[in-house]
Amino acid sequence: MSNHSTLSIPKSLLDKIAEDYHRMYSINPLSSGRNKKNVISRQCLSLILKDTFLAGVTDISRLMNCDHSTVIYSNKKANEQLGIMSKEYINAVNNWKEVFSLNGIDIRPQKKYNVIKNRIIAVMQNGIDSGLVKKNQLEELLKEALECI
């Protein structure tokens, strides 16, 4: 199990996606409350960050503002519940799929190509959100980046 820091998803994008989830499903996934629906959505989000973005335990704990042992437990619990086809966990994952999709990110089981694509999308969105780049500059930015490879 990796717990090293890796490029995953910018905090600003995760916060936006969590706000969308809260708006759409009236569940605040990043709250520290023990409401069952919040806990399940948090556990599923942790697993999605691990599986989709290949985020390490340390990155996930920073993004979700929790201890790394909570991340380890959350991923284990979500995997177990999805393995036994828990309706609550399946619904939470499907809700996350919809919210991520609305933000241009595909969280279906990933090929390495899609992991890289999702990371690039996340970095570009963070650049736009933080004012470092305008949307109409992205094509030129990608061309310049490709020339460096």
PDB file of C-alpha atoms in Angstrom, residues 73-127:
ATOM      1  CA  TYR A  73      -9.889   2.012   7.345  1.00  0.00           C
ATOM      2  CA  SER A  74     -12.242   3.862   4.958  1.00  0.00           C
ATOM      3  CA  ASN A  75     -10.763   2.192   1.894  1.00  0.00           C
ATOM      4  CA  LYS A  76     -10.950  -1.222   3.536  1.00  0.00           C
ATOM      5  CA  LYS A  77     -14.563  -0.695   4.641  1.00  0.00           C
ATOM      6  CA  ALA A  78     -15.681   0.641   1.237  1.00  0.00           C
ATOM      7  CA  ASN A  79     -14.000  -2.277  -0.552  1.00  0.00           C
ATOM      8  CA  GLU A  80     -15.670  -4.783   1.793  1.00  0.00           C
ATOM      9  CA  GLN A  81     -19.117  -3.225   1.401  1.00  0.00           C
ATOM     10  CA  LEU A  82     -18.839  -2.936  -2.364  1.00  0.00           C
ATOM     11  CA  GLY A  83     -17.649  -6.548  -2.446  1.00  0.00           C
ATOM     12  CA  ILE A  84     -20.864  -7.708  -0.787  1.00  0.00           C
ATOM     13  CA  MET A  85     -22.901  -5.398  -3.056  1.00  0.00           C
ATOM     14  CA  SER A  86     -24.115  -3.061  -0.297  1.00  0.00           C
ATOM     15  CA  LYS A  87     -26.809  -0.908  -1.867  1.00  0.00           C
ATOM     16  CA  GLU A  88     -25.810   2.148   0.197  1.00  0.00           C
ATOM     17  CA  TYR A  89     -22.197   1.975  -0.974  1.00  0.00           C
ATOM     18  CA  ILE A  90     -23.134   1.260  -4.591  1.00  0.00           C
ATOM     19  CA  ASN A  91     -25.480   4.253  -4.554  1.00  0.00           C
ATOM     20  CA  ALA A  92     -22.749   6.469  -3.077  1.00  0.00           C
ATOM     21  CA  VAL A  93     -20.243   5.395  -5.757  1.00  0.00           C
ATOM     22  CA  ASN A  94     -22.837   5.993  -8.480  1.00  0.00           C
ATOM     23  CA  ASN A  95     -23.526   9.448  -7.004  1.00  0.00           C
ATOM     24  CA  TRP A  96     -19.798  10.206  -7.082  1.00  0.00           C
ATOM     25  CA  LYS A  97     -19.593   9.004 -10.699  1.00  0.00           C
ATOM     26  CA  GLU A  98     -22.294  11.482 -11.640  1.00  0.00           C
ATOM     27  CA  VAL A  99     -20.691  14.389  -9.781  1.00  0.00           C
ATOM     28  CA  PHE A 100     -17.209  13.693 -11.143  1.00  0.00           C
ATOM     29  CA  SER A 101     -18.680  13.311 -14.637  1.00  0.00           C
ATOM     30  CA  LEU A 102     -20.308  16.750 -14.385  1.00  0.00           C
ATOM     31  CA  ASN A 103     -16.790  18.053 -13.732  1.00  0.00           C
ATOM     32  CA  GLY A 104     -15.338  16.264 -16.774  1.00  0.00           C
ATOM     33  CA  ILE A 105     -13.714  13.393 -14.885  1.00  0.00           C
ATOM     34  CA  ASP A 106     -14.444   9.738 -15.637  1.00  0.00           C
ATOM     35  CA  ILE A 107     -14.080   7.527 -12.552  1.00  0.00           C
ATOM     36  CA  ARG A 108     -14.972   4.191 -14.101  1.00  0.00           C
ATOM     37  CA  PRO A 109     -12.335   1.486 -13.653  1.00  0.00           C
ATOM     38  CA  GLN A 110      -9.247   3.074 -15.042  1.00  0.00           C
ATOM     39  CA  LYS A 111      -6.717   2.263 -17.648  1.00  0.00           C
ATOM     40  CA  LYS A 112      -3.431   4.041 -17.008  1.00  0.00           C
ATOM     41  CA  TYR A 113      -4.242   6.314 -19.954  1.00  0.00           C
ATOM     42  CA  ASN A 114      -7.379   7.562 -18.188  1.00  0.00           C
ATOM     43  CA  VAL A 115      -5.521   8.103 -14.912  1.00  0.00           C
ATOM     44  CA  ILE A 116      -3.111  10.425 -16.715  1.00  0.00           C
ATOM     45  CA  LYS A 117      -5.965  12.152 -18.573  1.00  0.00           C
ATOM     46  CA  ASN A 118      -7.859  12.744 -15.315  1.00  0.00           C
ATOM     47  CA  ARG A 119      -4.750  14.158 -13.653  1.00  0.00           C
ATOM     48  CA  ILE A 120      -4.185  16.532 -16.580  1.00  0.00           C
ATOM     49  CA  ILE A 121      -7.828  17.663 -16.377  1.00  0.00           C
ATOM     50  CA  ALA A 122      -7.465  18.233 -12.635  1.00  0.00           C
ATOM     51  CA  VAL A 123      -4.270  20.280 -13.065  1.00  0.00           C
ATOM     52  CA  MET A 124      -5.807  22.383 -15.848  1.00  0.00           C
ATOM     53  CA  GLN A 125      -8.973  22.986 -13.827  1.00  0.00           C
ATOM     54  CA  ASN A 126      -6.870  24.025 -10.839  1.00  0.00           C
ATOM     55  CA  GLY A 127      -4.952  26.457 -13.077  1.00  0.00           C
TER      56      GLY A 127
END
